[in-house]
Tab-separated table of C-alpha atoms and ligand atoms in Angstrom:
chain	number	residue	atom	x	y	z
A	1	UNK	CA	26.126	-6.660	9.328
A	2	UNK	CA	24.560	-8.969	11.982
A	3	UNK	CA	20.856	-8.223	12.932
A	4	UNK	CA	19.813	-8.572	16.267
A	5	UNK	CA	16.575	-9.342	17.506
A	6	UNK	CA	15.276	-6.807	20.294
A	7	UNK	CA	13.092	-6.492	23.106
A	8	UNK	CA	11.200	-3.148	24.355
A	9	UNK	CA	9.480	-3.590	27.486
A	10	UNK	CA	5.679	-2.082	26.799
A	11	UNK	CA	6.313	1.024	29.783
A	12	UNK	CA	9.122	2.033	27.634
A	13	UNK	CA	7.377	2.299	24.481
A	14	UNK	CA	6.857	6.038	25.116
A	15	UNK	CA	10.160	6.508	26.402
A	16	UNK	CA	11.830	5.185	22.871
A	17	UNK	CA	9.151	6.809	20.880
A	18	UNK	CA	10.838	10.187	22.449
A	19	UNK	CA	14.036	9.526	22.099
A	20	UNK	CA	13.545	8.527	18.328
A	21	UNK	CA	11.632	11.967	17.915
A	22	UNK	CA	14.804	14.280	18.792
A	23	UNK	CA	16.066	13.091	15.265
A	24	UNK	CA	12.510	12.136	13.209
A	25	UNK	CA	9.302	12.833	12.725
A	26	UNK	CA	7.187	9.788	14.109
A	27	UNK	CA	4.415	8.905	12.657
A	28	UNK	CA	1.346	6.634	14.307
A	29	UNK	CA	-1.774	5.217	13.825
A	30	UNK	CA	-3.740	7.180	15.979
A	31	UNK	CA	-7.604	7.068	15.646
A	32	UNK	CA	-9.696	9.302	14.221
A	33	UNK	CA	-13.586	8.844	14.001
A	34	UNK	CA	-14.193	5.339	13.031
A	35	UNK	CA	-10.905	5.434	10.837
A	36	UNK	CA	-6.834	5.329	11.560
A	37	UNK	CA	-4.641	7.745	10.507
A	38	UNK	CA	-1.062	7.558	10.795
A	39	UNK	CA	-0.599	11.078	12.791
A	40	UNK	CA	2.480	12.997	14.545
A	41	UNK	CA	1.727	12.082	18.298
A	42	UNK	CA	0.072	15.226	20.829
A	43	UNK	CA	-0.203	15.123	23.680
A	44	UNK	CA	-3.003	13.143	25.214
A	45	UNK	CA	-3.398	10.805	22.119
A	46	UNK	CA	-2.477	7.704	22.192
A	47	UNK	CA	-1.220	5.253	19.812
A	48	UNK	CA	-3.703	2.518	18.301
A	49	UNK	CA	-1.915	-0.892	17.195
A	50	UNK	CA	-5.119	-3.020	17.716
A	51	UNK	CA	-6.817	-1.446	15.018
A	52	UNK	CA	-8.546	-3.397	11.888
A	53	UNK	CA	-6.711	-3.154	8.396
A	54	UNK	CA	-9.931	-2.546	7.097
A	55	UNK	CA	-10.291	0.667	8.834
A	56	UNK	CA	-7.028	2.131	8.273
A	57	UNK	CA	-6.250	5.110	6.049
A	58	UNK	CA	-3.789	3.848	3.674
A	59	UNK	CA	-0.339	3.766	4.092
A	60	UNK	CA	0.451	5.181	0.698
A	61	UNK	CA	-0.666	8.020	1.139
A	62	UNK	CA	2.188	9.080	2.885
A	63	UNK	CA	4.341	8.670	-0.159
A	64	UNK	CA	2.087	9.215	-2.841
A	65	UNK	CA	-0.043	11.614	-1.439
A	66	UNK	CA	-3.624	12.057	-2.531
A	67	UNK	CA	-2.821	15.395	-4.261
A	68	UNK	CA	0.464	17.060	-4.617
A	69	UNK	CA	1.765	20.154	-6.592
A	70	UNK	CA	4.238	19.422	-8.676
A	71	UNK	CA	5.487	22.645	-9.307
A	72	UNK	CA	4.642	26.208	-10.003
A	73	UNK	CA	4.708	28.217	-12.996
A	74	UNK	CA	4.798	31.711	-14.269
A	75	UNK	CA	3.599	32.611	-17.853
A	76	UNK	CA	5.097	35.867	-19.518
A	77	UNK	CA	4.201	36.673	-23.239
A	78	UNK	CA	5.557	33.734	-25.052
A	79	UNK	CA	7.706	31.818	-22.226
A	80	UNK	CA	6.510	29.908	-19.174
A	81	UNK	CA	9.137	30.160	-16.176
A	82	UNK	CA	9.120	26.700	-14.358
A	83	UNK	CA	9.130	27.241	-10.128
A	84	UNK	CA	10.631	24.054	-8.594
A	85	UNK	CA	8.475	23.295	-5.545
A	86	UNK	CA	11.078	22.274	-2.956
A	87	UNK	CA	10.621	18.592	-1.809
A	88	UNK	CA	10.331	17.652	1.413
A	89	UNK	CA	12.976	15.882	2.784
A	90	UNK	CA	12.271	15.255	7.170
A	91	UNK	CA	13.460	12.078	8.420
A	92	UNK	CA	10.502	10.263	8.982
A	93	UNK	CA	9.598	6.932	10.794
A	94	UNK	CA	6.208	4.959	11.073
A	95	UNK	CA	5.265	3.303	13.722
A	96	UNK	CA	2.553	0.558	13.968
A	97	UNK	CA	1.572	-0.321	10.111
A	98	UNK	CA	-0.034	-3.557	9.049
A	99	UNK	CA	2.814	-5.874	7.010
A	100	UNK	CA	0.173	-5.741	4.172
A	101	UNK	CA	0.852	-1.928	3.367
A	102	UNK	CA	4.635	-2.069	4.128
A	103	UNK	CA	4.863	-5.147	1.681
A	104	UNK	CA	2.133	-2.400	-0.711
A	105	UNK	CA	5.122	-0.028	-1.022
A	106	UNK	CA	7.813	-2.389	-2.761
A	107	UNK	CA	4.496	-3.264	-4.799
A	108	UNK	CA	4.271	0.636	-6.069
A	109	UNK	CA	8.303	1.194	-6.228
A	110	UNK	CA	8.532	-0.961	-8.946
A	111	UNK	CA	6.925	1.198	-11.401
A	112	UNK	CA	8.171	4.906	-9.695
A	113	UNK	CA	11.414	3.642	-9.054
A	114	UNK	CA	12.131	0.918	-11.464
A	115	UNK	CA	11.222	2.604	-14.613
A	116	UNK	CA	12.932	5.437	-16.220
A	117	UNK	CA	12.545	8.352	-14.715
A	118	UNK	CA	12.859	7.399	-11.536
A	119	UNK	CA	9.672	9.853	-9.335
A	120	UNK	CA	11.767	11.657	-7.428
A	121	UNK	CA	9.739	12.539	-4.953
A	122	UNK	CA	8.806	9.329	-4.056
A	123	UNK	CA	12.132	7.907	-4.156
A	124	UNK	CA	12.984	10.935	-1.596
A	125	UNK	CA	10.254	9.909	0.415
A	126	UNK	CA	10.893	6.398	0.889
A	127	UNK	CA	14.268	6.548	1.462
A	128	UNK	CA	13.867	9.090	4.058
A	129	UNK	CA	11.491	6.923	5.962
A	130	UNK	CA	12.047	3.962	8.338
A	131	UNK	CA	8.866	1.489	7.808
A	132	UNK	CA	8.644	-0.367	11.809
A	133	UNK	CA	5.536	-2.601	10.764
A	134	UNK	CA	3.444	-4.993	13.262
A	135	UNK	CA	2.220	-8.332	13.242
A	136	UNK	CA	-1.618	-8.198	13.518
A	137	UNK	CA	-3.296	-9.296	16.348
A	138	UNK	CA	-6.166	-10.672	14.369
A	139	UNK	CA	-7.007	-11.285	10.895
A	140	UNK	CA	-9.917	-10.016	9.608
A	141	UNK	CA	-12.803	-12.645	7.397
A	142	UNK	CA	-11.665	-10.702	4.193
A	143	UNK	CA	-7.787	-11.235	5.133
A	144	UNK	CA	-5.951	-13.448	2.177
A	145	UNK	CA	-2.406	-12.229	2.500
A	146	UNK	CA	-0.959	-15.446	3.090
A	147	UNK	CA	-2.519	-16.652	-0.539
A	148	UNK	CA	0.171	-13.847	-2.416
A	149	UNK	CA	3.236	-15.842	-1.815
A	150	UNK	CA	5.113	-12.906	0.257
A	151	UNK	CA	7.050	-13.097	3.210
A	152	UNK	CA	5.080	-10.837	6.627
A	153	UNK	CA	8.483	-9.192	6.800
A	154	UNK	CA	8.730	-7.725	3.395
A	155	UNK	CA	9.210	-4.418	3.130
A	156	UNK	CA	9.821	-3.457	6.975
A	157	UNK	CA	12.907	-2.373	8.763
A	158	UNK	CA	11.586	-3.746	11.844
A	159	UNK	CA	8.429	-5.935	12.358
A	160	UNK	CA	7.115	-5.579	16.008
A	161	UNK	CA	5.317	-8.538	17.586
A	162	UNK	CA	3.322	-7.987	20.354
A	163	UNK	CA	4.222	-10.522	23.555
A	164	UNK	CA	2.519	-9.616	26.952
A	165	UNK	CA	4.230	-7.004	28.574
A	166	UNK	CA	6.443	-6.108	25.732
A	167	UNK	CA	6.865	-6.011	22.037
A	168	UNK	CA	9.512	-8.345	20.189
A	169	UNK	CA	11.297	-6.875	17.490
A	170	UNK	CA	12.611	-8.496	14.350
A	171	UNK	CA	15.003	-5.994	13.081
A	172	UNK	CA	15.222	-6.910	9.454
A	173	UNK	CA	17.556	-3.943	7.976
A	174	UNK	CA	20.594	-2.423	8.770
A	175	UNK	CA	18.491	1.080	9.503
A	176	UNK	CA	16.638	-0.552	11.647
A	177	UNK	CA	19.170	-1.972	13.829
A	178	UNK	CA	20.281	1.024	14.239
A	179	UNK	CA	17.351	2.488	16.169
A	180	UNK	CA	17.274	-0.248	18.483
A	181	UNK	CA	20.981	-0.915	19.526
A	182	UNK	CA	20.725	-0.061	23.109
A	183	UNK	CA	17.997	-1.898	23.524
A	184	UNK	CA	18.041	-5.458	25.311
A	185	UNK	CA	18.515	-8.787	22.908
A	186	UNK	CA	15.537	-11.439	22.471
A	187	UNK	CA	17.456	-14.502	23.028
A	188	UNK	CA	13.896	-16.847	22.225
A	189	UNK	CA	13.621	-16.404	18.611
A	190	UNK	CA	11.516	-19.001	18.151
A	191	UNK	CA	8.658	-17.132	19.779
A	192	UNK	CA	8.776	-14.607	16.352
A	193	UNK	CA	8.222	-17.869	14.146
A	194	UNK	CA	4.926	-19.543	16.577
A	195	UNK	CA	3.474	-15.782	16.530
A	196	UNK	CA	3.643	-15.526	12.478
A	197	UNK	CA	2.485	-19.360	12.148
A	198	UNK	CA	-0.070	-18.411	15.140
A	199	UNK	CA	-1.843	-15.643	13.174
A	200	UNK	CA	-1.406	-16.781	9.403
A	201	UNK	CA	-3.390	-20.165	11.051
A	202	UNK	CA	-5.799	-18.002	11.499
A	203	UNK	CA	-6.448	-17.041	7.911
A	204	UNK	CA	-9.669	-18.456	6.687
A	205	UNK	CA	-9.624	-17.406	2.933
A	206	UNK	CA	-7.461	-19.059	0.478
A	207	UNK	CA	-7.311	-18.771	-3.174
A	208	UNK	CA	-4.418	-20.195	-5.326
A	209	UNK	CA	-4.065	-17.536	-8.930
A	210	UNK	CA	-4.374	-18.809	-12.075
A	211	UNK	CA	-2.364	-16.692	-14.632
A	212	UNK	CA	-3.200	-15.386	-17.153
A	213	UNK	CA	-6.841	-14.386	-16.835
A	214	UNK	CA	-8.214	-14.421	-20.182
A	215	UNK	CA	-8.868	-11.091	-21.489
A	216	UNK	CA	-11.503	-12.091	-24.002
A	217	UNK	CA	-13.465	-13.844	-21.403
A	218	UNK	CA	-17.346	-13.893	-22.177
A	219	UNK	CA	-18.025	-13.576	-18.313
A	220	UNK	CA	-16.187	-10.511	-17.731
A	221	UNK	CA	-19.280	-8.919	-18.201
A	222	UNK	CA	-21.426	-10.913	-15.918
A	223	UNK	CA	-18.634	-11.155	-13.062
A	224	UNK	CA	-18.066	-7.349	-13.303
A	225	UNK	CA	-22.341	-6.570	-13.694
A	226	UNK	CA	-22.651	-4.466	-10.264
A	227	UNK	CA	-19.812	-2.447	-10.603
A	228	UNK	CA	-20.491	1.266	-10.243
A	229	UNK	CA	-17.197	2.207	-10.729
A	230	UNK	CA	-16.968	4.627	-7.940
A	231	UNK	CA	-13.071	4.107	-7.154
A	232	UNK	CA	-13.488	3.503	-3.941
A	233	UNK	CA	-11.589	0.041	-3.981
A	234	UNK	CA	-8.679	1.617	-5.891
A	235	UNK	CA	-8.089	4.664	-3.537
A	236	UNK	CA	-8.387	2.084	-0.645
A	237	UNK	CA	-5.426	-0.700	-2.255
A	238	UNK	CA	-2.619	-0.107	-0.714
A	239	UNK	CA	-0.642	-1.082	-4.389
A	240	UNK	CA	-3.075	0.719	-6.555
A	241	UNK	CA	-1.213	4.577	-7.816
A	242	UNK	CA	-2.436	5.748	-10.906
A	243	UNK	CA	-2.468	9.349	-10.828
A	244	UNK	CA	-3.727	12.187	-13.208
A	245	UNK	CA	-2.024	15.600	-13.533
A	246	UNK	CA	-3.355	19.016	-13.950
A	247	UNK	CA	-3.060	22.524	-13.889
A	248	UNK	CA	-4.728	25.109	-11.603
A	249	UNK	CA	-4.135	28.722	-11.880
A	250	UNK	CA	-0.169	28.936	-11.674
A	251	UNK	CA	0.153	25.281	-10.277
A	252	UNK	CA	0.709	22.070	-11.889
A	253	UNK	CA	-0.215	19.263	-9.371
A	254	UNK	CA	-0.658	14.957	-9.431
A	255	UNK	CA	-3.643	13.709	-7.753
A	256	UNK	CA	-4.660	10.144	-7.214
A	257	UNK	CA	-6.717	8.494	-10.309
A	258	UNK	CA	-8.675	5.219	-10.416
A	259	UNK	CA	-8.975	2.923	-13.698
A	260	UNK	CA	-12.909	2.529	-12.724
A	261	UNK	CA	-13.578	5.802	-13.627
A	262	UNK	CA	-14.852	6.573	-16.912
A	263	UNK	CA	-12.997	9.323	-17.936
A	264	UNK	CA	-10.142	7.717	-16.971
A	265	UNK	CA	-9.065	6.665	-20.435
A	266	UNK	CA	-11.457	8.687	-22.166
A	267	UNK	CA	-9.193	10.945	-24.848
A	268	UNK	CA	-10.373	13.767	-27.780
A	269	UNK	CA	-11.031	11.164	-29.923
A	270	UNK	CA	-11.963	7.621	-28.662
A	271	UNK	CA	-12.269	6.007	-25.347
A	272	UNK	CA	-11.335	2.444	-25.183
A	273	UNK	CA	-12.625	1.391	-22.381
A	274	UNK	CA	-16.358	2.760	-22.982
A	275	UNK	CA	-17.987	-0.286	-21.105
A	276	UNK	CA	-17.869	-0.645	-16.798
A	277	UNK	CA	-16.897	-4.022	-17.356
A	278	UNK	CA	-13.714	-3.340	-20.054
A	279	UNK	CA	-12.307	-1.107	-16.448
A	280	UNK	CA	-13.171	-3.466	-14.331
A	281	UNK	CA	-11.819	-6.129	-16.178
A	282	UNK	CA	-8.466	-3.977	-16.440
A	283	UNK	CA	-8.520	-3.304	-12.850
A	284	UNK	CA	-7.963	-6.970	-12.370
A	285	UNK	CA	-5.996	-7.743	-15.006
A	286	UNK	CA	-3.653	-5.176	-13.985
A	287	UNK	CA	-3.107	-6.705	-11.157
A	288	UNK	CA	-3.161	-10.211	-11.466
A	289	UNK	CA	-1.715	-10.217	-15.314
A	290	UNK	CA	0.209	-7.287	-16.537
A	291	UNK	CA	2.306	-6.220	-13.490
A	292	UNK	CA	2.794	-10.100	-13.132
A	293	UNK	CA	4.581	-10.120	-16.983
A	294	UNK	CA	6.166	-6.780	-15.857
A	295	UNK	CA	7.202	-7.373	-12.051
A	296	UNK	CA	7.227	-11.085	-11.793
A	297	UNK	CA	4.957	-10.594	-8.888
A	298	UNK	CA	1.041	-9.534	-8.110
A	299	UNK	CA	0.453	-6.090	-7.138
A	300	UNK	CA	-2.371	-6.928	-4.027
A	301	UNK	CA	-1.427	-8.162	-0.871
A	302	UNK	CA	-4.977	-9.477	-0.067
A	303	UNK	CA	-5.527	-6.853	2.211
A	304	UNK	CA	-9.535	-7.508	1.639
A	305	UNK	CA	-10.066	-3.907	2.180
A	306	UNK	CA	-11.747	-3.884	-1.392
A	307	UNK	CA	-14.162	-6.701	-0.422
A	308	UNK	CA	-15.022	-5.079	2.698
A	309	UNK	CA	-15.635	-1.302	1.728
A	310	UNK	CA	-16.847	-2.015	-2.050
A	311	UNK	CA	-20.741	-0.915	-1.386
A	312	UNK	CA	-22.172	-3.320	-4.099
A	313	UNK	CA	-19.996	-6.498	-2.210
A	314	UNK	CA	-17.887	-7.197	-5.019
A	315	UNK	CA	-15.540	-10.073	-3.931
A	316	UNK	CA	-12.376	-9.631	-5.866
A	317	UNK	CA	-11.036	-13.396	-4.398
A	318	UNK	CA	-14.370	-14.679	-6.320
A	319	UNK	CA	-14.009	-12.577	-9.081
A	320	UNK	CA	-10.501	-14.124	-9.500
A	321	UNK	CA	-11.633	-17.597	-8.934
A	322	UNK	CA	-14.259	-17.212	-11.459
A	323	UNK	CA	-12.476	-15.145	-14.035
A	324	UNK	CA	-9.615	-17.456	-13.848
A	325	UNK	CA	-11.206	-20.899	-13.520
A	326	UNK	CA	-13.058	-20.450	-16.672
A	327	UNK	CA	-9.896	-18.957	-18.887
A	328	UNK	CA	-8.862	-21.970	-18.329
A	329	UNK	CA	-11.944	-23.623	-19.522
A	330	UNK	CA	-12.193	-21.826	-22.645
A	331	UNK	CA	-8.464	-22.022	-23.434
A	332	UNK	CA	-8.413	-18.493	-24.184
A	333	UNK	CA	-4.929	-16.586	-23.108
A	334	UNK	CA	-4.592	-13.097	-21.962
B	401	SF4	S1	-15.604	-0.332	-4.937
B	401	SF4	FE1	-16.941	-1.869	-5.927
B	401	SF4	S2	-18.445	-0.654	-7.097
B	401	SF4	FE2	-16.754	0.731	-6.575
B	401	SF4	S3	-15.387	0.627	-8.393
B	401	SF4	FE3	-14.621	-0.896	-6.890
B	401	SF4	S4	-15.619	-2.824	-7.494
B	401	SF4	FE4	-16.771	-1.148	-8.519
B	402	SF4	S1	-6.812	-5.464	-4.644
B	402	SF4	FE1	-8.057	-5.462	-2.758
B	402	SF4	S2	-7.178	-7.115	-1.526
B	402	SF4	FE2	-5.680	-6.647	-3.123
B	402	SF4	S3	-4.291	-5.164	-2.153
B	402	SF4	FE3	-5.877	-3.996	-3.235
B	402	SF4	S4	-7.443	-3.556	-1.683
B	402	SF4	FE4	-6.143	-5.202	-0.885
């Protein structure tokens, strides 16, 4: 199928926005407080697309929500009867993301959709939603996207680009052409490529990876010193989804988990990560090591919103320069 660049002239943003809601639920960023949310529209809110990456809710959350019940269960003498929960399954699009987060979510399908089982619920959740992404109007000082090696489009249906007086739209999936086939074609298609060169020009941090970060690196400790391991950086990362699951009362139910907690691996018997520095140090290897071997690719995006919400200022672009810089001076692998 042919994709065809589209225009929407900005006074008919509402206009398509309710014609796509007679068959989905839209979703938004729509400001809340000091933060974004991505929201159903009411009436008398208005959409935000100016808003910072840093202060936006993330987008994962809408697939792997924070918590979830799994299912329900009834215990009788010696047999538990299993309650499916039924899974939601509404047609959803978003509206307005940053390409960091949509590029996030084909971070986080590889291991819920790549491994065996597949998570169902996830896999019913992104396949029932269309992903309509935009370019940023600014970066932000703790941007480094463009140092990941992905494309701005990855992971959208359609990436909007805002022009003055109306948005240009790179369709970039067959779903996505199809919500936009009445609307008029952008014959200038260079204008998509000078906006993307425009704002990545912008971009004032670079770092180039070194893989793999040695694991027995004496300065994990000292690079990883003011960590409190609060989580906060993980439940921010828009490729970060490790979950726990529990039961309460009659309901078994996933919540989000964070690998700088200590209980995190802590078992019965033996905890091996006892040290701040051993999660910390997993945290990045994780990332920039093991779902490398696994996935052939890094799971961050260099969305910076670690750098700018960690409340001890750990830098995870020096932490990466350091950590990796010196592996390779003490010739030790991971
Ligand atoms: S936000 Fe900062 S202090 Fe908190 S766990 Fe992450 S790196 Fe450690
Ligand atoms: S590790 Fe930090 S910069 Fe990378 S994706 Fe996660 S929050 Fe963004």
């Amino acid at each position: 199928m042919n994709l065809s660049d589209k225009l929407l002239n900005k006074e008919k943003l509402n206009d398509f926005i309710k014609a796509l809601k007679k068959d989905f639920s839209v979703l938004l960023p729509v400001k809340d407080g000091n933060l974004i949310f991505f929201k159903g529209l009411k009436d008398g809110i208005k959409p935000c697309f100016d808003y910072s990456i840093a202060s936006s809710h993330p987008l994962k959350s809408i697939f792997l929500p924070q918590r979830e019940e799994l299912f329900r269960f009834k215990i009788k003498k010696n047999e538990i009867e299993i309650l499916e929960s039924s899974m939601n399954d509404e047609k959803r699009i978003i509206i307005g993301c940053r390409p960091c987060e949509a590029k996030g979510l084909t971070i986080i399908d590889k291991p819920f959709l790549e491994w065996q089982p597949r998570d169902e619920a996830y896999l019913k959740r992104r396949e029932n939603t269309i992903i309509i992404s935009i370019l940023c109007p600014e970066p932000e000082d703790t941007c480094f996207c463009t140092s990941l090696g992905y494309n701005l489009e990855d992971g959208s249906d359609i990436l909007m680009i805002e022009l003055s007086g109306c948005y240009y739209l790179e369709v970039l999936t067959e779903r996505g052409e199809n919500l936009v086939k009445d609307l008029p074609l952008a014959e200038d298609k260079k204008i998509k490529e000078k906006e993307k060169e425009i704002l990545t020009s912008k971009i004032k941090r670079h770092i180039s990876i070194n893989s793999p970060i040695a694991f027995d690196n004496p300065l994990w400790k000292e690079i990883s010193q003011k960590c409190l391991g609060c989580g906060i950086c993980t439940y921010l990362c828009p490729t970060c989804y490790c979950f726990d699951i529990a039961d309460e009362k009659n309901s078994r139910f996933r919540c989000w988990d964070s690998c700088s907690f200590s209980y995190f691996t802590k078992m019965a018997a033996h905890q091996p990560r006892p040290e701040q520095f051993q999660r910390y140090r997993n945290r990045i290897m994780h990332k920039f090591s093991y779902f490398k071997e696994r996935f052939n690719e890094f799971a961050c995006v260099g969305c910076g919103r670690c750098i700018r919400h960690c409340p001890v200022s750990m830098d995870i672009m020096e932490v990466i320069e350091k950590s990796g810089v010196r592996s390779q001076e003490s010739g030790v692998k991971g």
